JSON list of C-alpha atoms in Angstrom, two decimals:
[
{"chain": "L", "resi": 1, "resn": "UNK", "atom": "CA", "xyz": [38.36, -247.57, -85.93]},
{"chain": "L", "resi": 2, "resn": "UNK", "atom": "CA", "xyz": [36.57, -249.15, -89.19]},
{"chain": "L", "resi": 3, "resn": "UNK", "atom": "CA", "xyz": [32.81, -248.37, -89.49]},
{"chain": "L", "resi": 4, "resn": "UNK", "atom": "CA", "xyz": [30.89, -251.95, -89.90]},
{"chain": "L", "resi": 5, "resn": "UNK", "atom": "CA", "xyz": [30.77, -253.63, -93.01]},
{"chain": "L", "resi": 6, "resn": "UNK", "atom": "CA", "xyz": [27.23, -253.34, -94.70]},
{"chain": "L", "resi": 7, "resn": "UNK", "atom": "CA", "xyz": [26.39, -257.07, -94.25]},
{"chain": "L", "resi": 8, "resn": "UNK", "atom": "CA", "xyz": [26.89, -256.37, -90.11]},
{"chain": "L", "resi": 9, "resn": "UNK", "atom": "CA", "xyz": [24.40, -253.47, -90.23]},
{"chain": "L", "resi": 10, "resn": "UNK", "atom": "CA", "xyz": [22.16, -255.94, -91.80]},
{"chain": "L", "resi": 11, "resn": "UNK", "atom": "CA", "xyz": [22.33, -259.24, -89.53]},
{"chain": "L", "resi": 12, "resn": "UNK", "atom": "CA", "xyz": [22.15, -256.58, -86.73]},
{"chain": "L", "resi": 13, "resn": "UNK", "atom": "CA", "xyz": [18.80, -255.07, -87.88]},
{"chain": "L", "resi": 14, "resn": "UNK", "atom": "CA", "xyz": [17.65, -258.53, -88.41]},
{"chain": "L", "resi": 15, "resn": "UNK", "atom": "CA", "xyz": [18.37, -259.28, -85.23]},
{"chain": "L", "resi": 16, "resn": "UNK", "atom": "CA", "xyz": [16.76, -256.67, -83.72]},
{"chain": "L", "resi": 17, "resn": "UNK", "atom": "CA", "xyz": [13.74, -257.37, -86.02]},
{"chain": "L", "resi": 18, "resn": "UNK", "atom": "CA", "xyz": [13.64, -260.65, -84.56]},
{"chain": "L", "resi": 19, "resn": "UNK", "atom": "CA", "xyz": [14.01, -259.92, -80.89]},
{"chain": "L", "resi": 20, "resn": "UNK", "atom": "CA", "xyz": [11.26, -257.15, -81.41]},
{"chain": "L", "resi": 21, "resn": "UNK", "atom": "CA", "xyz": [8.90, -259.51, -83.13]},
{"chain": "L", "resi": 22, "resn": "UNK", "atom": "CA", "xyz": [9.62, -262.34, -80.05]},
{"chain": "L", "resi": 23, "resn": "UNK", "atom": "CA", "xyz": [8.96, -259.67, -77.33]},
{"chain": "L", "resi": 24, "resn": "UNK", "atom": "CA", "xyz": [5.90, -258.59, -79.26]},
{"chain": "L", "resi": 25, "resn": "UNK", "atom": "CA", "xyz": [4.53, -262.01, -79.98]},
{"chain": "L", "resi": 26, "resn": "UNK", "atom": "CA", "xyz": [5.21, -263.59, -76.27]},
{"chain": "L", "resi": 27, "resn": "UNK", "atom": "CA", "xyz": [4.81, -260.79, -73.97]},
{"chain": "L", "resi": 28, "resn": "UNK", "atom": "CA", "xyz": [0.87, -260.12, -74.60]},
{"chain": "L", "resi": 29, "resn": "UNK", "atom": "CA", "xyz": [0.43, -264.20, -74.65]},
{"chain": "L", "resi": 30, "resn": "UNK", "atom": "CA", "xyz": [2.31, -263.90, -71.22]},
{"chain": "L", "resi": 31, "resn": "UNK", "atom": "CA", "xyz": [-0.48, -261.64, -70.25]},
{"chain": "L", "resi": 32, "resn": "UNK", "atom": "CA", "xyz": [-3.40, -263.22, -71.10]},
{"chain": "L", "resi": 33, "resn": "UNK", "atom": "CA", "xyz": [-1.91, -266.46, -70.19]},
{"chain": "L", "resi": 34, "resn": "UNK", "atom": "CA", "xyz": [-4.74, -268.45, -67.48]},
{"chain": "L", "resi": 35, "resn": "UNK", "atom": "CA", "xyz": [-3.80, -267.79, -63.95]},
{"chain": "L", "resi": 36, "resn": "UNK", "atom": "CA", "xyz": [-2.90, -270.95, -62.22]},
{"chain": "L", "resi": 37, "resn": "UNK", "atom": "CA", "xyz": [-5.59, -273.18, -60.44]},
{"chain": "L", "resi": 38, "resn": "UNK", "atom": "CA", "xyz": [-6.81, -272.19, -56.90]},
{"chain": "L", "resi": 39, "resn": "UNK", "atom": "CA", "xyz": [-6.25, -275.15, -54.45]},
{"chain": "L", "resi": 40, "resn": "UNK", "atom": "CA", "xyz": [-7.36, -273.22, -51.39]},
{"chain": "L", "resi": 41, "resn": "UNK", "atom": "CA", "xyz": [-9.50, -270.01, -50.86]},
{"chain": "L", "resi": 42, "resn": "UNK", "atom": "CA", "xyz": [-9.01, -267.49, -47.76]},
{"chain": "L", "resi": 43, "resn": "UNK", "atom": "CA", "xyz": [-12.34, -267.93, -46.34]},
{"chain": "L", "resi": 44, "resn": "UNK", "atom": "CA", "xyz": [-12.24, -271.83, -46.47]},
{"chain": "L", "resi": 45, "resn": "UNK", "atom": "CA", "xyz": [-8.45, -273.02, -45.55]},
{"chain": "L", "resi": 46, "resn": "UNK", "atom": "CA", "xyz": [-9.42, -276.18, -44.21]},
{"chain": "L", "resi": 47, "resn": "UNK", "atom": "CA", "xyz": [-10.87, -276.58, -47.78]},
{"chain": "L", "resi": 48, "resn": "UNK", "atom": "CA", "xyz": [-8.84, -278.51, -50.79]},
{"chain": "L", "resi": 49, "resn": "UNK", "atom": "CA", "xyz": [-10.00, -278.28, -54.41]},
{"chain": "L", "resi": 50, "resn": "UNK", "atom": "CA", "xyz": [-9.33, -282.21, -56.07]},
{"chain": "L", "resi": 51, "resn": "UNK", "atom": "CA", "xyz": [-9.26, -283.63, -59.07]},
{"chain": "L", "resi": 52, "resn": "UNK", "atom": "CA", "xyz": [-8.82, -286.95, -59.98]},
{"chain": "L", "resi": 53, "resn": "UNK", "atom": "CA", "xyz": [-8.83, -289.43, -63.17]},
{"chain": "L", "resi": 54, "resn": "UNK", "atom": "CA", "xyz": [-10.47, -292.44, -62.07]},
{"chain": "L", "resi": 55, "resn": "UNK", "atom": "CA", "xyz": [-10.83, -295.77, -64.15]},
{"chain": "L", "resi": 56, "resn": "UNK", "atom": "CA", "xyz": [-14.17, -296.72, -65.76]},
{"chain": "L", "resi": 57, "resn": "UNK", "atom": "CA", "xyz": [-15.54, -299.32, -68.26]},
{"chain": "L", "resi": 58, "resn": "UNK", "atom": "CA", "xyz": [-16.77, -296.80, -71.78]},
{"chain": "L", "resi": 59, "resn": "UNK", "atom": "CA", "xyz": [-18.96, -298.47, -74.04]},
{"chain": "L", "resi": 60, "resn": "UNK", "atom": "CA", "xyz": [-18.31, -297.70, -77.22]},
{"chain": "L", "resi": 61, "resn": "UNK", "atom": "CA", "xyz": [-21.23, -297.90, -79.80]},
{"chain": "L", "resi": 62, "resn": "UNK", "atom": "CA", "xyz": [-22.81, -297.05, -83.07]},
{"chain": "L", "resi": 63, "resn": "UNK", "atom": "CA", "xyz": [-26.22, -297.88, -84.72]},
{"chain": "L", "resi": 64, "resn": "UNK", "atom": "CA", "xyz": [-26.31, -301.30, -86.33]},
{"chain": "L", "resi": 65, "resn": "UNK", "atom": "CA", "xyz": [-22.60, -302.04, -85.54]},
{"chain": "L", "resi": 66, "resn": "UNK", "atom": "CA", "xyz": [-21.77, -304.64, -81.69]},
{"chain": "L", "resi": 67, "resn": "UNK", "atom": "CA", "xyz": [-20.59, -302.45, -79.27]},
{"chain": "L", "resi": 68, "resn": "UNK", "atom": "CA", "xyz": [-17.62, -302.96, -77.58]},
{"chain": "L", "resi": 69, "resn": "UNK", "atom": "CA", "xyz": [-16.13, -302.26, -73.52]},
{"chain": "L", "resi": 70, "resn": "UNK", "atom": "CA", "xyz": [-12.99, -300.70, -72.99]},
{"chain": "L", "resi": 71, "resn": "UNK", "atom": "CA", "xyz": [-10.71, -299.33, -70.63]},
{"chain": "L", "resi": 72, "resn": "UNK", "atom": "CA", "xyz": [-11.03, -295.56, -69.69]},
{"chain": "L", "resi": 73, "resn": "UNK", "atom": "CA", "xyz": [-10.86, -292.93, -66.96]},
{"chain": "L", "resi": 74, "resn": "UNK", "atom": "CA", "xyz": [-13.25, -289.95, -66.18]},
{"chain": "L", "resi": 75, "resn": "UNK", "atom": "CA", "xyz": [-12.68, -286.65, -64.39]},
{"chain": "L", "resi": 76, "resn": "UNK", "atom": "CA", "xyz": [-14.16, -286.41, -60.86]},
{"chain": "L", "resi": 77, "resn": "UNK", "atom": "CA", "xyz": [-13.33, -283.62, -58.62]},
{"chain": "L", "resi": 78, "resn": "UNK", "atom": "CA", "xyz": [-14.34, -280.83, -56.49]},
{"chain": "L", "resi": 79, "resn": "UNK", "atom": "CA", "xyz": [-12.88, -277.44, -57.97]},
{"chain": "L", "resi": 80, "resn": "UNK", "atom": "CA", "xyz": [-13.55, -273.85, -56.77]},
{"chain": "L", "resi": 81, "resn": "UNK", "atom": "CA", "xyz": [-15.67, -271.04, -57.99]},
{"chain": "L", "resi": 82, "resn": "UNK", "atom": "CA", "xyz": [-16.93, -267.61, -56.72]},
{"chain": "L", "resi": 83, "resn": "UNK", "atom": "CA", "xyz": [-18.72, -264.45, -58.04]},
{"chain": "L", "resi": 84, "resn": "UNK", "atom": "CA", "xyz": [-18.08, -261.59, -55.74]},
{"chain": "L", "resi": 85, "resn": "UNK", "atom": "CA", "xyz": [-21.01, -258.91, -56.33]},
{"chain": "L", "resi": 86, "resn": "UNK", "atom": "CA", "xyz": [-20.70, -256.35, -58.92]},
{"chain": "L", "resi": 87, "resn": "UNK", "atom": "CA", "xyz": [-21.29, -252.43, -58.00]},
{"chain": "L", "resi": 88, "resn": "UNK", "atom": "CA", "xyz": [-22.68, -249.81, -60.53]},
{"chain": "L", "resi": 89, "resn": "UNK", "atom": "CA", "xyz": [-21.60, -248.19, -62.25]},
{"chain": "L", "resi": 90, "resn": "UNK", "atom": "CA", "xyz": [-18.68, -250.90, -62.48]},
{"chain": "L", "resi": 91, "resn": "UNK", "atom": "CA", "xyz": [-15.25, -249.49, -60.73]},
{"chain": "L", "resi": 92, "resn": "UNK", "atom": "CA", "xyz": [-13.12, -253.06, -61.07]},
{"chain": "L", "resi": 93, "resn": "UNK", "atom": "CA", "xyz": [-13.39, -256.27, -63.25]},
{"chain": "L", "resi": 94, "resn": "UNK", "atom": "CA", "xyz": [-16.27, -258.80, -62.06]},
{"chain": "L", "resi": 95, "resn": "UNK", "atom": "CA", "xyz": [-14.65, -260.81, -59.65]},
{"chain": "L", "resi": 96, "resn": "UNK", "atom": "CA", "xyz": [-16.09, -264.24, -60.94]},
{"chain": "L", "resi": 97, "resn": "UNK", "atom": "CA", "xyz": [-13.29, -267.09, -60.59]},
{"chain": "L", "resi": 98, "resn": "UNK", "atom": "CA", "xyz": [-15.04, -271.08, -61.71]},
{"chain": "L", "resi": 99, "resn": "UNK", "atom": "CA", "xyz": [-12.85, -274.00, -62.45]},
{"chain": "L", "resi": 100, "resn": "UNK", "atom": "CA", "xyz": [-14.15, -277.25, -63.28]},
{"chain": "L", "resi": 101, "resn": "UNK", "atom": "CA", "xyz": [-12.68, -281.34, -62.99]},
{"chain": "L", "resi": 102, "resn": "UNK", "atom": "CA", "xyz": [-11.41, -281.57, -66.37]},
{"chain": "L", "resi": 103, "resn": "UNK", "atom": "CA", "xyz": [-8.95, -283.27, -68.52]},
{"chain": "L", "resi": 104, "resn": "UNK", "atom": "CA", "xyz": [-5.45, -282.00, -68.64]},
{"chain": "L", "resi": 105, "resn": "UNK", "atom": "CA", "xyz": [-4.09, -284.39, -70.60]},
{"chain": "L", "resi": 106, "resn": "UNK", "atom": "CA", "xyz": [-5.38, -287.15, -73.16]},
{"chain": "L", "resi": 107, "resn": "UNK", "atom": "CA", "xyz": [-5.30, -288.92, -76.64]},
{"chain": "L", "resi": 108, "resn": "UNK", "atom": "CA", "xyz": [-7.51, -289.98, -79.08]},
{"chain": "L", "resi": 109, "resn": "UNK", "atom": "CA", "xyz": [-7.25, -293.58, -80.05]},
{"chain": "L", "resi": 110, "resn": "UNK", "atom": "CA", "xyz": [-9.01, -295.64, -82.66]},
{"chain": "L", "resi": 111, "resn": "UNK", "atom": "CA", "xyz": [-11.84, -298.40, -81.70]},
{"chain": "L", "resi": 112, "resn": "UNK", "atom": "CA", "xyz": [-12.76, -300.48, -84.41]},
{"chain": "L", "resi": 113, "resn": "UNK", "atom": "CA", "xyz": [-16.63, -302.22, -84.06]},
{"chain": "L", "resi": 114, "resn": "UNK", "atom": "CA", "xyz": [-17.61, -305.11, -86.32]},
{"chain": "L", "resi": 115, "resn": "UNK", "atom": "CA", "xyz": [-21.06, -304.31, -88.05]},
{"chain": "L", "resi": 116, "resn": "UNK", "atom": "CA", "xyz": [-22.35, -307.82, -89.06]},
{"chain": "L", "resi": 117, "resn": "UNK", "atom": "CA", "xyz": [-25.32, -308.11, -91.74]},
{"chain": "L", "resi": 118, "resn": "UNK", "atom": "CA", "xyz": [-23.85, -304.92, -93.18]},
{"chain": "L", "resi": 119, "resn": "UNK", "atom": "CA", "xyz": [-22.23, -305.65, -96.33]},
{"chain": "L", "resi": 120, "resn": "UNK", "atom": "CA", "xyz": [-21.78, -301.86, -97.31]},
{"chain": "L", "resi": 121, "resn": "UNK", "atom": "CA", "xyz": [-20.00, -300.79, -94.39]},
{"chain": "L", "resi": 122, "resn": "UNK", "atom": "CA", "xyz": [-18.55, -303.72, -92.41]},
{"chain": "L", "resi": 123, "resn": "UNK", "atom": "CA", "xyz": [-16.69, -302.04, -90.05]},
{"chain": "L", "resi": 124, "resn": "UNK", "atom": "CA", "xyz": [-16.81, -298.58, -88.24]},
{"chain": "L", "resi": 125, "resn": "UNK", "atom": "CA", "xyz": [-13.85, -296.73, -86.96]},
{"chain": "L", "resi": 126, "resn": "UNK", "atom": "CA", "xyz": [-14.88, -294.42, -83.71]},
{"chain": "L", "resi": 127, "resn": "UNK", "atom": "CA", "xyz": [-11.79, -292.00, -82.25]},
{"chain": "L", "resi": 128, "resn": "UNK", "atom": "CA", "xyz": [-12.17, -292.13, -78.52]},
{"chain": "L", "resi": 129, "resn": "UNK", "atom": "CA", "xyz": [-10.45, -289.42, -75.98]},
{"chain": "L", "resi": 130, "resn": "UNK", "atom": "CA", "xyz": [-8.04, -291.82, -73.63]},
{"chain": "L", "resi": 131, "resn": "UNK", "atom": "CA", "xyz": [-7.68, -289.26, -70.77]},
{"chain": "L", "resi": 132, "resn": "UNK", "atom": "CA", "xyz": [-4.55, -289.52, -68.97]},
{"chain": "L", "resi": 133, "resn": "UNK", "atom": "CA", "xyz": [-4.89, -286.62, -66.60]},
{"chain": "L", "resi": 134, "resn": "UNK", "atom": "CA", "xyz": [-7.40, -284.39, -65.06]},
{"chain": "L", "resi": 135, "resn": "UNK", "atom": "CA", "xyz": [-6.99, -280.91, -63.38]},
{"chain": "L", "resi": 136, "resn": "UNK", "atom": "CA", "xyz": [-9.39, -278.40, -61.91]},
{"chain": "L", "resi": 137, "resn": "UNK", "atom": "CA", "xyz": [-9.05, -275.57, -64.80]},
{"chain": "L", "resi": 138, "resn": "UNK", "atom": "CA", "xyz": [-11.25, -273.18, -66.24]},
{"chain": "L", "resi": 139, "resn": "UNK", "atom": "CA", "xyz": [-13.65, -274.60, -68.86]},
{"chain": "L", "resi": 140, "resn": "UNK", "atom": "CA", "xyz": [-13.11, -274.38, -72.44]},
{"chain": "L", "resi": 141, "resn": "UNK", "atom": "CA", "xyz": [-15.16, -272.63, -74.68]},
{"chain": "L", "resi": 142, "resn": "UNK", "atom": "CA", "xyz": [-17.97, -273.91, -76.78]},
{"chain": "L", "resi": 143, "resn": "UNK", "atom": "CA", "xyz": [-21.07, -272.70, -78.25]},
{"chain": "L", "resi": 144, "resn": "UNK", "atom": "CA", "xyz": [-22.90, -274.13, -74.92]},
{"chain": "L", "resi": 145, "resn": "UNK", "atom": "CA", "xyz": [-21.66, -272.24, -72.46]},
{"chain": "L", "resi": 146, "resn": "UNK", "atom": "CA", "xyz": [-23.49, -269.69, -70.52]},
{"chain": "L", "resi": 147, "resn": "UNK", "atom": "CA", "xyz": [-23.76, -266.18, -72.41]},
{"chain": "L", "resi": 148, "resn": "UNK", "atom": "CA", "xyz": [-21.12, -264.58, -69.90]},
{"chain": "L", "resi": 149, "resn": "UNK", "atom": "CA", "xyz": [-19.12, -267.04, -70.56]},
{"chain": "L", "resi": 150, "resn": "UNK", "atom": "CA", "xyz": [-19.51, -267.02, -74.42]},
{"chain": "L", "resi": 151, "resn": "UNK", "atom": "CA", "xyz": [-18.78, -263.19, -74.38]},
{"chain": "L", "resi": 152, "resn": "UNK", "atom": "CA", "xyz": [-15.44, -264.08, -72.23]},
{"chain": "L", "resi": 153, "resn": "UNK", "atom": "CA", "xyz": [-14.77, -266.83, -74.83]},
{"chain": "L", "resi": 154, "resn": "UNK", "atom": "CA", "xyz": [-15.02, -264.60, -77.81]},
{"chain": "L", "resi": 155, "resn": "UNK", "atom": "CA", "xyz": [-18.63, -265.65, -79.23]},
{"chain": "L", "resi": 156, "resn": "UNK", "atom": "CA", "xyz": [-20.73, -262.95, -80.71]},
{"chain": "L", "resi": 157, "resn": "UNK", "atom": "CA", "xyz": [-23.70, -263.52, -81.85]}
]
C-alpha cells in the first residue's frame, strides 16, 4: 500500500483543524446557552406562566414636529421568578430563576412626522420597534438593571 500523497495529509489536517475549531467554538455556546422558559413550577401546578402580544394605538412624537398614531402591540404577561435562600459559606449556585413578558420577536420600521413652521428640518424620521412576538424570557442586560443582575450580565464597574 502507497503512503498518502502530501496534499491528503494536508486537507486532512485542515479538516481536523476545522472540526476542532467547530467543537471548540459551539460546544461552550451550547453551555452557556439560556435554559428554556419555565411554564409551570412544582409547588404551583395549577399555575401557567403567559405571555401575550396584544394590539395598542403608539403615539409617535417629537418636539416641534405633529405626532402621529399607529398600529402596535405590547408585551403583557405573567412570567415566573424565585430566589431560593442562600447558605454560608455558599455550597451551590444561588438558586434565583426571573423571567419577564418580553419581546421575542420584532422589527424596526421607519415613521416619518411632518414638522410644519420648520424650514431647517421639515421632516423627522423616528425608527419604531414593530413587535411581532412576546415570550416570558430572562431580561436583557442594560446598564439599569439591578447590581446582581449587572454582575450576571458582565458589567463592572
Amino acid at each position: 500500500m502507497r503512503p498518502p500523497s502530501p496534499g491528503w495529509c494536508r486537507i486532512l489536517a485542515e479538516l481536523a483543524m476545522m472540526l476542532w475549531f467547530v467543537v471548540g467554538a459551539l460546544f461552550p455556546a451550547l453551555l452557556l446557552a439560556a435554559p428554556p422558559p419555565i411554564n409551570k413550577l412544582a409547588l404551583f401546578p395549577d399555575k401557567s406562566a403567559w405571555c401575550e402580544a396584544k394590539n395598542i394605538t403608539q403615539i409617535v412624537g417629537h418636539s416641534g414636529c405633529e405626532s402621529k398614531s399607529i398600529q402596535n402591540r405590547a408585551c403583557l404577561g405573567q412570567c415566573f421568578s424565585y430566589s431560593v435562600p442562600n447558605t454560608f459559606p455558599q455550597s451551590t449556585e444561588s438558586l434565583v430563576h426571573c423571567d419577564s413578558c418580553m419581546p421575542a420577536q420584532s422589527m424596526w420600521e421607519i415613521v416619518t412626522l411632518d414638522c410644519p413652521g420648520n424650514e431647517e428640518i421639515p421632516r423627522v424620521d423616528k425608527l419604531v420597534e414593530q413587535l411581532l412576538h412576546c415570550s416570558c424570557r430572562p431580561p436583557r442586560c442594560s446598564l439599569g438593571t439591578s447590581n446582581l443582575d449587572q454582575e450576571r450580565c458582565g458589567f463592572t464597574f
